[in-house]
Coordinates of C-alpha atoms and ligand atoms in Angstrom, one line a residue:
Chain P
X109 CA 29.1 -10.3 -6.3
X110 CA 26.7 -9.4 -9.1
X111 CA 23.6 -7.3 -8.4
X112 CA 21.1 -10.1 -9.0
X113 CA 23.0 -12.6 -6.9
X114 CA 23.3 -10.2 -4.0
X115 CA 19.6 -9.3 -4.1
X116 CA 18.6 -12.9 -4.2
X117 CA 20.7 -13.7 -1.1
X118 CA 19.6 -10.7 0.8
X119 CA 15.9 -11.2 -0.1
X120 CA 16.1 -14.8 1.0
X121 CA 17.5 -13.9 4.4
X122 CA 15.1 -11.0 4.8
X123 CA 12.1 -13.2 4.0
X124 CA 13.2 -16.1 6.3
X125 CA 10.7 -16.4 9.2
X126 CA 11.7 -15.0 12.6
X127 CA 12.2 -17.1 15.7
X128 CA 9.3 -17.3 18.2
X129 CA 10.9 -14.4 20.1
X130 CA 10.9 -12.4 16.9
X131 CA 14.6 -12.4 16.2
X132 CA 16.5 -13.5 13.1
X133 CA 17.2 -17.2 12.9
X134 CA 20.6 -18.6 13.5
X135 CA 20.4 -20.9 10.5
X136 CA 19.7 -19.7 7.0
X137 CA 17.2 -21.6 4.7
X138 CA 20.1 -23.3 3.0
X139 CA 21.3 -24.7 6.3
X140 CA 24.2 -22.2 6.6
X141 CA 25.0 -20.2 9.7
X142 CA 23.1 -16.9 9.3
X143 CA 26.0 -15.1 11.0
X144 CA 28.3 -16.3 8.2
X145 CA 25.7 -15.6 5.6
X146 CA 25.2 -12.0 6.8
X147 CA 29.0 -11.5 7.1
X148 CA 29.6 -12.6 3.6
X149 CA 27.8 -9.6 2.1
X150 CA 27.1 -7.1 4.8
X151 CA 29.7 -4.9 6.5
X152 CA 29.6 -4.7 10.3
X153 CA 30.1 -1.2 12.0
X154 CA 31.4 -0.1 15.4
X155 CA 28.0 -0.8 17.0
X156 CA 26.3 -3.6 15.0
X157 CA 27.5 -6.9 13.6
X158 CA 26.5 -7.9 10.1
X159 CA 24.0 -10.3 11.6
X160 CA 22.4 -7.4 13.6
X161 CA 22.2 -5.1 10.6
X162 CA 20.6 -7.8 8.4
X163 CA 18.2 -8.6 11.3
X164 CA 16.8 -5.0 11.2
X165 CA 15.6 -5.7 7.7
X166 CA 14.4 -9.3 8.5
X167 CA 12.2 -8.0 11.4
X168 CA 10.9 -5.0 9.4
X169 CA 9.8 -7.3 6.6
X170 CA 7.8 -9.6 8.8
X171 CA 6.3 -6.9 11.0
X172 CA 5.2 -5.0 8.0
X173 CA 3.5 -8.0 6.2
X174 CA 2.0 -9.4 9.4
X175 CA 0.4 -6.1 10.2
X176 CA -0.9 -5.7 6.6
X177 CA -2.6 -9.1 6.7
X178 CA -4.0 -8.5 10.2
X179 CA -5.4 -5.2 9.1
X180 CA -7.1 -6.8 6.1
X181 CA -8.5 -9.8 8.0
X182 CA -9.7 -8.8 11.4
X183 CA -12.7 -11.1 11.0
X184 CA -10.5 -14.1 10.4
X185 CA -8.4 -13.1 13.4
X186 CA -11.5 -13.1 15.6
X187 CA -12.7 -16.4 14.3
X188 CA -9.3 -18.2 14.8
X189 CA -8.0 -16.3 17.9
X190 CA -4.7 -14.5 18.0
X191 CA -2.4 -17.5 18.2
X192 CA -3.9 -19.5 15.4
X193 CA -4.2 -16.4 13.3
X194 CA -0.5 -15.7 13.8
X195 CA 0.4 -19.3 12.9
X196 CA -1.7 -19.1 9.8
X197 CA -0.2 -15.7 8.8
X198 CA 3.3 -17.0 9.0
X199 CA 2.6 -20.2 7.0
X200 CA 0.6 -18.4 4.4
X201 CA 3.1 -15.6 3.9
X202 CA 5.9 -18.2 3.6
X203 CA 4.1 -20.1 1.0
X204 CA 2.6 -17.0 -0.8
X205 CA 5.0 -14.1 -0.4
X206 CA 3.8 -10.9 -2.1
X207 CA 4.1 -10.9 -5.9
X208 CA 2.4 -7.5 -6.3
X209 CA 3.8 -4.0 -6.0
X210 CA 1.0 -3.2 -3.6
X211 CA 0.2 -4.7 -0.2
X212 CA -3.5 -4.5 -1.1
X213 CA -3.1 -7.8 -2.9
X214 CA -1.4 -9.6 0.0
X215 CA -4.5 -11.7 0.9
X216 CA -5.5 -12.4 -2.7
X217 CA -4.5 -16.1 -2.5
X218 CA -5.6 -16.7 1.1
X219 CA -8.8 -18.5 0.3
X220 CA -7.2 -21.0 -2.1
X221 CA -4.3 -21.5 0.3
X222 CA -6.6 -22.1 3.3
X223 CA -8.6 -24.7 1.4
X224 CA -5.4 -26.6 0.7
X225 CA -4.2 -26.3 4.3
X226 CA -7.3 -27.0 6.4
X227 CA -5.4 -27.6 9.6
X228 CA -4.9 -23.8 10.0
X229 CA -8.6 -23.4 10.2
X230 CA -8.9 -26.3 12.6
X231 CA -12.4 -27.0 13.8
X232 CA -13.6 -23.7 12.4
X233 CA -12.2 -24.3 8.9
X234 CA -15.6 -23.7 7.1
X235 CA -16.4 -20.6 9.1
X236 CA -12.8 -19.4 8.5
X237 CA -13.2 -19.9 4.7
X238 CA -16.5 -18.0 4.7
X239 CA -14.8 -15.1 6.6
X240 CA -11.8 -15.0 4.3
X241 CA -14.1 -14.9 1.3
X242 CA -16.1 -12.1 2.8
X243 CA -13.1 -10.0 3.8
X244 CA -11.5 -10.4 0.4
X245 CA -14.8 -9.5 -1.3
X246 CA -14.8 -6.4 1.0
X247 CA -11.4 -5.3 -0.4
X248 CA -12.5 -5.9 -4.0
X249 CA -15.7 -4.1 -3.6
X250 CA -14.0 -1.1 -1.9
X251 CA -11.7 -0.1 -4.8
X252 CA -13.1 -2.2 -7.7
X253 CA -13.9 -0.5 -11.0
X254 CA -17.3 1.0 -11.6
X255 CA -18.6 1.8 -15.0
X256 CA -21.5 4.2 -16.0
X257 CA -24.7 2.6 -14.7
X258 CA -27.5 1.5 -17.0
X259 CA -30.4 3.9 -17.4
X260 CA -34.0 2.7 -17.8
X261 CA -34.1 4.1 -21.4
X262 CA -31.1 1.9 -22.3
X263 CA -33.5 -1.0 -21.8
X264 CA -36.4 0.3 -23.9
X265 CA -37.5 -2.3 -26.4
X266 CA -34.8 -4.8 -25.3
X267 CA -35.5 -8.5 -25.9
X268 CA -34.9 -10.5 -22.8
X269 CA -34.0 -13.6 -24.9
X270 CA -30.9 -11.8 -26.2
X271 CA -30.3 -9.0 -23.7
X272 CA -27.1 -9.4 -21.7
X273 CA -26.7 -7.2 -18.6
X274 CA -23.4 -6.8 -17.0
X275 CA -22.9 -6.3 -13.3
X276 CA -20.7 -3.5 -12.0
X277 CA -17.2 -5.0 -11.6
X278 CA -17.1 -4.0 -7.9
X279 CA -20.2 -6.0 -7.1
X280 CA -19.2 -9.3 -5.3
X281 CA -21.5 -12.3 -5.0
X282 CA -21.0 -14.7 -2.1
X283 CA -22.8 -17.9 -1.2
X284 CA -22.0 -18.5 2.5
X285 CA -22.8 -21.1 5.2
X286 CA -22.4 -18.8 8.2
X287 CA -23.6 -15.3 9.0
X288 CA -20.1 -13.9 8.8
X289 CA -21.5 -10.6 7.5
X290 CA -23.0 -9.8 11.0
X291 CA -19.9 -11.1 12.7
X292 CA -17.6 -9.0 10.6
X293 CA -19.6 -5.9 11.2
X294 CA -19.5 -6.6 14.9
X295 CA -15.8 -7.2 14.8
X296 CA -15.3 -3.8 13.1
X297 CA -17.7 -2.1 15.5
X298 CA -20.2 -1.1 12.8
X299 CA -23.3 -2.8 14.2
X300 CA -25.5 -0.4 16.2
X301 CA -26.1 -3.2 18.8
X302 CA -22.5 -4.3 18.8
X303 CA -20.7 -1.0 19.2
X304 CA -19.0 -2.3 22.3
X305 CA -17.9 -5.5 20.6
X306 CA -14.9 -3.9 18.9
X307 CA -13.9 -1.6 21.7
X308 CA -11.0 -2.5 23.9
X309 CA -13.3 -2.2 27.0
X310 CA -15.4 -5.1 25.7
X311 CA -14.5 -8.2 27.6
X312 CA -12.3 -10.6 25.6
X313 CA -14.4 -13.4 27.0
X314 CA -17.6 -12.0 25.6
X315 CA -16.0 -11.6 22.2
X316 CA -14.8 -15.2 22.2
X317 CA -18.3 -16.3 23.3
X318 CA -19.9 -14.5 20.4
X319 CA -17.6 -16.0 17.9
X320 CA -18.1 -19.4 19.4
X321 CA -21.9 -19.0 19.1
X322 CA -21.6 -18.3 15.4
X323 CA -19.2 -21.3 15.0
X324 CA -21.8 -23.6 16.7
X325 CA -24.6 -22.6 14.3
X326 CA -25.9 -25.2 11.9
X327 CA -24.5 -24.3 8.4
X328 CA -27.3 -22.7 6.3
X329 CA -27.4 -21.1 2.9
X330 CA -26.8 -17.3 3.1
X331 CA -26.6 -15.4 -0.2
X332 CA -24.8 -12.1 0.1
X333 CA -24.0 -9.2 -2.3
X334 CA -21.1 -7.0 -1.3
X335 CA -21.5 -3.7 -2.9
X336 CA -21.0 0.1 -2.6
X337 CA -23.2 3.1 -2.0
X338 CA -21.5 6.5 -2.1
X339 CA -18.1 4.8 -1.9
X340 CA -18.8 2.9 1.2
X341 CA -19.0 -0.9 1.2
X342 CA -22.3 -2.6 2.3
X343 CA -23.4 -6.2 2.7
X344 CA -26.9 -7.0 1.3
X345 CA -28.5 -10.4 1.9
X346 CA -30.6 -11.6 -1.0
X347 CA -32.9 -14.5 -1.8
X348 CA -31.5 -17.7 -3.4
X349 CA -33.4 -16.8 -6.7
X350 CA -32.0 -13.3 -6.7
X351 CA -28.5 -14.7 -6.2
X352 CA -29.0 -17.1 -9.1
X353 CA -30.1 -14.4 -11.5
X354 CA -27.2 -12.2 -10.5
X355 CA -24.7 -15.0 -10.8
X356 CA -26.0 -16.0 -14.2
X357 CA -25.8 -12.4 -15.4
X358 CA -22.3 -12.2 -14.2
X359 CA -21.5 -15.4 -16.1
X360 CA -22.7 -13.7 -19.3
X361 CA -26.1 -15.5 -19.6
X362 CA -28.9 -13.6 -21.2
X363 CA -31.6 -12.0 -19.1
X364 CA -34.2 -14.7 -20.2
X365 CA -31.9 -17.6 -19.3
X366 CA -30.9 -16.1 -16.0
X367 CA -34.5 -15.8 -14.9
X368 CA -35.3 -19.3 -16.0
X369 CA -32.3 -20.7 -14.0
X370 CA -33.5 -18.8 -10.9
X371 CA -36.9 -20.4 -10.7
X372 CA -35.9 -24.0 -11.5
X373 CA -37.0 -25.8 -8.4
X374 CA -37.9 -22.6 -6.7
X375 CA -40.5 -22.6 -3.9
X376 CA -41.8 -19.2 -4.9
X377 CA -45.3 -19.6 -6.2
X378 CA -45.5 -19.2 -10.0
X379 CA -48.0 -16.4 -9.8
X380 CA -45.7 -14.3 -7.6
X381 CA -42.6 -14.7 -9.7
X382 CA -43.2 -11.9 -12.2
X383 CA -43.8 -9.4 -9.4
X384 CA -40.7 -10.6 -7.5
X385 CA -38.5 -10.3 -10.5
X386 CA -39.8 -6.8 -11.2
X387 CA -39.1 -5.7 -7.6
X388 CA -35.7 -7.2 -7.6
X389 CA -34.6 -5.5 -10.9
X390 CA -36.1 -2.2 -9.6
X391 CA -33.9 -2.5 -6.4
X392 CA -30.7 -3.5 -8.3
X393 CA -31.1 -0.8 -10.8
X394 CA -31.6 1.7 -8.1
X395 CA -28.4 0.6 -6.5
X396 CA -26.7 1.1 -9.9
X397 CA -25.5 -2.5 -10.2
X398 CA -26.1 -2.8 -13.9
X399 CA -24.2 -1.7 -17.0
X400 CA -24.7 -2.8 -20.6
X401 CA -22.5 -5.7 -21.6
X402 CA -20.0 -4.9 -24.4
X403 CA -20.7 -8.4 -25.9
Chain D
X129 CA 16.9 27.6 -8.7
X130 CA 14.0 25.8 -7.8
X131 CA 12.2 25.8 -11.0
X132 CA 14.2 23.4 -13.2
X133 CA 13.6 20.8 -15.9
X134 CA 13.5 18.1 -13.2
X135 CA 10.4 19.5 -11.5
X136 CA 8.9 20.6 -14.8
X137 CA 9.8 24.3 -14.2
X138 CA 7.4 24.6 -11.3
X139 CA 8.1 26.6 -8.1
X140 CA 6.1 24.8 -5.5
X141 CA 6.5 25.8 -1.8
X142 CA 5.9 23.8 1.3
X143 CA 3.6 20.7 1.1
X144 CA 2.5 17.8 3.3
X145 CA 1.7 14.2 2.6
X146 CA -2.0 13.5 2.0
X147 CA -3.1 11.0 4.6
X148 CA -6.4 9.3 5.2
X149 CA -6.7 10.5 8.8
X150 CA -6.8 14.1 7.4
X151 CA -9.3 13.6 4.6
X152 CA -12.3 15.0 6.6
X153 CA -10.4 18.0 7.8
X154 CA -9.1 18.9 4.3
X155 CA -12.4 18.3 2.5
X156 CA -14.6 20.2 5.0
X157 CA -12.3 23.0 6.2
X158 CA -10.4 23.4 3.0
X159 CA -7.2 24.7 4.6
X160 CA -4.7 26.6 2.5
X161 CA -1.9 24.2 1.6
X162 CA 0.5 24.8 -1.2
X163 CA 0.5 21.2 -2.4
X164 CA 0.0 17.6 -1.4
X165 CA 2.2 14.7 -2.0
X166 CA 0.3 11.4 -2.5
X167 CA 1.7 7.9 -2.3
X168 CA 1.0 6.8 -5.8
X169 CA 0.4 3.1 -4.9
X170 CA -2.6 4.1 -2.7
X171 CA -4.4 5.4 -5.7
X172 CA -3.3 2.9 -8.4
X173 CA -6.7 1.1 -8.0
X174 CA -9.6 0.7 -10.4
X175 CA -12.2 2.8 -8.6
X176 CA -14.1 3.4 -5.4
X177 CA -13.3 5.7 -2.5
X178 CA -9.6 6.3 -3.0
X179 CA -10.1 7.8 -6.5
X180 CA -13.3 9.7 -5.4
X181 CA -11.4 11.4 -2.6
X182 CA -8.4 12.1 -4.9
X183 CA -10.7 13.8 -7.5
X184 CA -12.1 16.0 -4.8
X185 CA -8.7 16.9 -3.6
X186 CA -7.6 17.6 -7.2
X187 CA -10.4 20.1 -7.6
X188 CA -8.8 22.4 -5.1
X189 CA -5.2 21.4 -4.6
X190 CA -2.0 20.7 -6.5
X191 CA -0.8 17.1 -6.1
X192 CA 2.6 15.5 -6.7
X193 CA 3.1 11.8 -6.9
X194 CA 5.6 9.9 -4.8
X195 CA 6.0 6.1 -5.2
X196 CA 7.3 3.5 -2.9
X197 CA 7.6 0.4 -5.1
X198 CA 9.1 1.2 -8.5
X199 CA 12.4 -0.2 -7.2
X200 CA 14.7 1.4 -9.7
X201 CA 17.6 -0.5 -8.2
X202 CA 16.1 -4.1 -8.5
X203 CA 17.7 -6.4 -11.0
X204 CA 14.2 -7.5 -11.9
X205 CA 12.6 -6.2 -15.1
X206 CA 10.1 -3.4 -14.5
X207 CA 6.5 -4.7 -14.0
X208 CA 4.6 -3.4 -17.1
X209 CA 1.2 -3.5 -15.2
X210 CA 2.7 -1.3 -12.5
X211 CA 3.9 1.2 -15.2
X212 CA 0.5 1.2 -16.9
X213 CA -1.4 1.9 -13.7
X214 CA 1.1 4.6 -12.7
X215 CA 0.6 6.3 -16.1
X216 CA -3.1 6.2 -15.7
X217 CA -2.7 8.0 -12.4
X218 CA -0.2 10.5 -13.8
X219 CA -2.8 11.5 -16.3
X220 CA -5.4 11.9 -13.6
X221 CA -3.3 14.0 -11.2
X222 CA -1.3 15.9 -13.8
X223 CA 1.6 15.7 -11.5
X224 CA 4.5 17.8 -12.7
X225 CA 7.0 15.2 -11.7
X226 CA 7.0 11.7 -10.2
X227 CA 9.4 10.6 -7.5
X228 CA 10.5 7.2 -6.2
X229 CA 13.4 5.8 -4.2
X230 CA 16.9 5.0 -5.1
X231 CA 16.7 1.4 -3.7
X232 CA 15.6 -2.1 -4.5
X233 CA 12.9 -4.2 -2.9
X234 CA 11.9 -7.1 -5.1
X235 CA 13.7 -10.0 -6.7
X236 CA 12.3 -12.8 -9.0
X237 CA 8.9 -11.2 -8.8
X238 CA 8.7 -11.3 -5.0
X239 CA 8.2 -8.1 -3.2
X240 CA 9.6 -7.2 0.3
X241 CA 7.6 -3.9 0.4
X242 CA 10.7 -2.4 1.9
X243 CA 13.2 0.2 0.7
X244 CA 16.4 -1.9 0.6
X245 CA 19.8 -0.3 0.3
X246 CA 21.8 -0.5 -2.9
X247 CA 25.3 -1.9 -3.2
X248 CA 27.2 1.2 -4.5
X249 CA 28.7 -0.4 -7.5
X250 CA 29.0 0.8 -11.1
X251 CA 27.0 -2.2 -12.3
X252 CA 24.2 -1.3 -10.0
X253 CA 24.4 2.4 -11.0
X254 CA 24.1 1.4 -14.7
X255 CA 21.1 -0.9 -14.1
X256 CA 19.3 1.7 -12.0
X257 CA 19.9 4.6 -14.4
X258 CA 18.6 2.5 -17.3
X259 CA 15.4 1.8 -15.4
X260 CA 14.9 5.4 -14.4
X261 CA 15.1 6.3 -18.2
X262 CA 12.7 3.5 -19.1
X263 CA 10.2 4.7 -16.5
X264 CA 10.5 8.4 -17.6
X265 CA 10.1 7.5 -21.3
X266 CA 7.0 5.6 -20.5
X267 CA 5.4 8.1 -18.2
X268 CA 6.4 11.2 -20.2
X269 CA 7.0 13.3 -17.0
X270 CA 10.3 14.0 -15.2
X271 CA 11.3 11.2 -12.8
X272 CA 13.3 12.1 -9.8
X273 CA 15.0 9.7 -7.4
X274 CA 15.1 9.9 -3.6
X275 CA 18.0 8.9 -1.4
X276 CA 16.8 6.4 1.3
X277 CA 17.9 5.9 4.8
X278 CA 19.7 2.6 5.4
X279 CA 20.9 0.3 8.2
X280 CA 23.4 -1.8 6.3
X281 CA 26.2 -1.5 3.8
X282 CA 27.7 -4.0 1.4
X283 CA 31.2 -5.3 1.1
X284 CA 30.9 -5.0 -2.7
X285 CA 30.4 -1.2 -2.7
X286 CA 32.9 0.7 -4.8
X287 CA 32.0 4.2 -3.8
X288 CA 30.1 6.3 -1.2
X289 CA 26.4 6.7 -1.2
X290 CA 26.5 10.3 -2.5
X291 CA 29.0 9.2 -5.2
X292 CA 26.5 6.5 -6.2
X293 CA 23.6 8.9 -6.2
X294 CA 25.6 11.3 -8.5
X295 CA 26.6 8.4 -10.7
X296 CA 22.9 7.3 -11.2
X297 CA 21.5 10.8 -11.8
X298 CA 24.2 11.7 -14.3
X299 CA 23.7 8.4 -16.2
X300 CA 20.0 8.7 -16.1
X301 CA 20.0 12.5 -16.6
X302 CA 17.3 12.7 -13.9
X303 CA 16.5 14.9 -10.9
X304 CA 16.9 14.3 -7.2
X305 CA 14.4 14.3 -4.4
X306 CA 16.8 15.1 -1.6
X307 CA 15.6 13.8 1.8
X308 CA 17.8 15.4 4.4
X309 CA 16.3 13.3 7.2
X310 CA 17.4 10.2 5.4
X311 CA 20.9 11.7 5.0
X312 CA 21.0 12.4 8.7
X313 CA 19.7 8.9 9.6
X314 CA 22.2 7.2 7.3
X315 CA 25.1 9.4 8.5
X316 CA 24.4 8.3 12.1
X317 CA 24.1 4.7 11.1
X318 CA 27.2 4.6 8.9
X319 CA 29.3 7.3 10.6
X320 CA 29.8 9.8 7.8
X321 CA 29.6 13.6 7.8
X322 CA 26.1 14.5 6.5
X323 CA 27.2 17.9 5.5
X324 CA 29.7 16.4 3.1
X325 CA 26.8 14.5 1.5
X326 CA 24.8 17.6 1.1
X327 CA 27.7 19.6 -0.3
X328 CA 28.4 16.9 -3.0
X329 CA 24.9 17.0 -4.4
X330 CA 24.6 18.5 -7.9
X331 CA 22.4 21.4 -6.8
X332 CA 21.0 22.0 -10.3
X333 CA 19.3 18.6 -10.3
X334 CA 17.4 18.9 -7.0
X335 CA 13.7 18.9 -7.8
X336 CA 12.2 18.6 -4.4
X337 CA 13.2 18.0 -0.7
X338 CA 11.9 15.9 2.1
X339 CA 12.0 16.6 5.8
X340 CA 10.8 14.2 8.5
X341 CA 11.2 12.9 12.0
X342 CA 12.7 9.5 13.0
X343 CA 13.2 7.2 16.1
X344 CA 16.5 6.9 17.8
X345 CA 17.5 3.5 19.3
X346 CA 20.6 2.7 21.3
X347 CA 22.7 1.4 18.4
X348 CA 20.9 2.8 15.4
X349 CA 18.3 5.2 14.1
X350 CA 15.2 4.1 12.3
X351 CA 13.5 6.2 9.7
X352 CA 10.0 6.1 11.1
X353 CA 8.3 9.4 10.1
X354 CA 6.5 9.5 13.4
X355 CA 8.1 12.6 15.1
X356 CA 8.7 16.3 14.5
X357 CA 11.9 17.2 12.6
X358 CA 14.9 17.4 14.9
X359 CA 17.3 20.3 15.0
X360 CA 20.3 18.6 13.3
X361 CA 18.0 17.8 10.4
X362 CA 16.7 21.5 10.2
X363 CA 20.4 22.5 10.1
X364 CA 21.1 20.1 7.3
X365 CA 18.0 21.4 5.5
X366 CA 19.2 25.0 6.0
X367 CA 22.6 24.0 4.5
X368 CA 21.0 22.3 1.5
X369 CA 18.7 25.3 0.9
X370 CA 21.7 27.7 1.0
X371 CA 23.3 25.6 -1.7
X372 CA 20.3 24.8 -3.8
X373 CA 18.0 27.7 -3.3
X374 CA 14.3 27.8 -2.7
X375 CA 13.0 24.3 -3.4
X376 CA 9.7 22.5 -3.1
X377 CA 9.7 21.0 0.3
X378 CA 7.6 18.3 1.8
X379 CA 7.2 17.1 5.4
X380 CA 6.7 13.3 5.8
X381 CA 4.6 12.1 8.7
X382 CA 3.3 8.6 8.3
X383 CA 2.9 7.1 11.7
X384 CA 1.3 8.3 15.0
X385 CA 0.0 11.1 12.8
X386 CA -1.2 14.1 14.8
X387 CA -3.9 16.6 13.7
X388 CA -3.7 18.2 10.3
X389 CA -2.8 21.6 11.8
X390 CA 0.1 20.2 13.8
X391 CA 1.6 18.4 10.8
X392 CA 1.1 21.6 8.6
X393 CA 2.6 23.9 11.3
X394 CA 5.6 21.6 11.5
X395 CA 6.1 21.7 7.7
X396 CA 5.7 25.5 7.7
X397 CA 8.8 25.9 9.9
X398 CA 10.7 25.4 6.8
X399 CA 9.6 28.9 5.7
X400 CA 12.2 30.4 8.0
X401 CA 15.0 28.8 6.0
X402 CA 13.4 29.3 2.6
X403 CA 13.0 33.0 3.5
X404 CA 16.7 33.4 4.5
X405 CA 17.8 31.7 1.3
X406 CA 15.6 34.1 -0.7
X407 CA 17.2 37.0 1.2
X408 CA 20.6 35.7 0.5
X409 CA 19.9 35.4 -3.2
X410 CA 18.4 38.9 -3.3
X411 CA 21.5 40.4 -1.7
Ligands
FE2_260 FE1 11.5 10.7 2.0

């Protein structure tokens, strides 16, 4: 058997989902007996059959990618509960196996996949989607690129009608319907008031109650920036108008157009707007979110 | 022997793997460590904390890059994006050599994230060696290949694992990262004499060694890197050092990681064997 053919057959077997009791299946994806399939390319030894030797790799594969996904999406796990999360993981990883050299990217297609397969989110689909987006943004913000931040003197004499500001690549903008930011911090044990939430001692019932309470909330607009300070990721809620400006800047609009877009239909009184804008830019610049656009 | 063209004529001593659980200890206590091995993939990112930590480590320590996903033995073409990112990191760390495994793990662009065993065929040796050359030419640093532990063998194999390793490194003209724990694990799983494996290695090509612990099950041994090194593995290490001479040695501990000092102390046990080999050479 040629190298490529052998690797295709072995990979197909290794990536075949396990049985509910986490063993290798008896039937291969092509409908062949897995015993016969294993025996056709793997030698048995005095202790293990070909099937058992192949099974070691089959189990290792699934344990590894399951734990990688669970590690990246603890919030989604809390939203769905263990059983539904496991079912989702299995279905997602079958449809979207890793196509990257790094496991970091394993969850990169989860949002799109979940939108196409709403039954895995069940009655909490919208909350689940918000949580997936937040957890993926968290990953992107953690190790995304940063470029030298803009200094105030870079802006001297700039014309807002033509000036294009660029956001740091690591800055992530999310428009959400549920307060998943608070929920995720609680799941990770990072909220002062919620230190017990993530601990094992914390009653599972209370944990479920907390998630259920969030799920019952009436969806409302929440605008969130996921960013970094001193290499740690933070969530910062912003006003709708702030979010619109930041989104427009990210889309490559000029400063002038971005600000115009933000106040179309805004309830902020006209006389307060200039002061607001000044304050927002002051905050964003202090956080180092801007760099000059190459365009 | 130790310093050779495969480790860029360096003479590194005993190192340990750089792991996130030890970052605080290392950065605040600044322990004396000869060198750290990093998993390249953990730092092949665009920015943020991983690179910030790495830069702080690089200010004080020597770092060698060890990869887990180049898959020299995959029939797939090499992922150019992977190579580009790896080269960016090589420039950052100034690693004297780059290692990865003699295995495969992806096919048709799908990754298993495992170190899957090679069929020991001449075709596979040729494909693998060609890829090692390609990677080395692109990175412009010596590339060394590491023997993996395995739990399965293929009917199509035409030679032993050590013959295959020799075939690949001769064809690629590359160095070896000899993992004596992997030799031991595979010898138990495939019933061969581990000493024979060690004795057949071209000593002049060994750039670095790995030692590690593993988990024993009833019918096989898993290479889990979550225990101290066992005596038979130290014995094998001793044997290898006697043949090869003082060689850069690294202890791998990746799971249930104990305190920094515990890991470092375990690694430093290798000194005993390195010293006796130095004595033997002197005599
Ligand atoms: Fe190793």
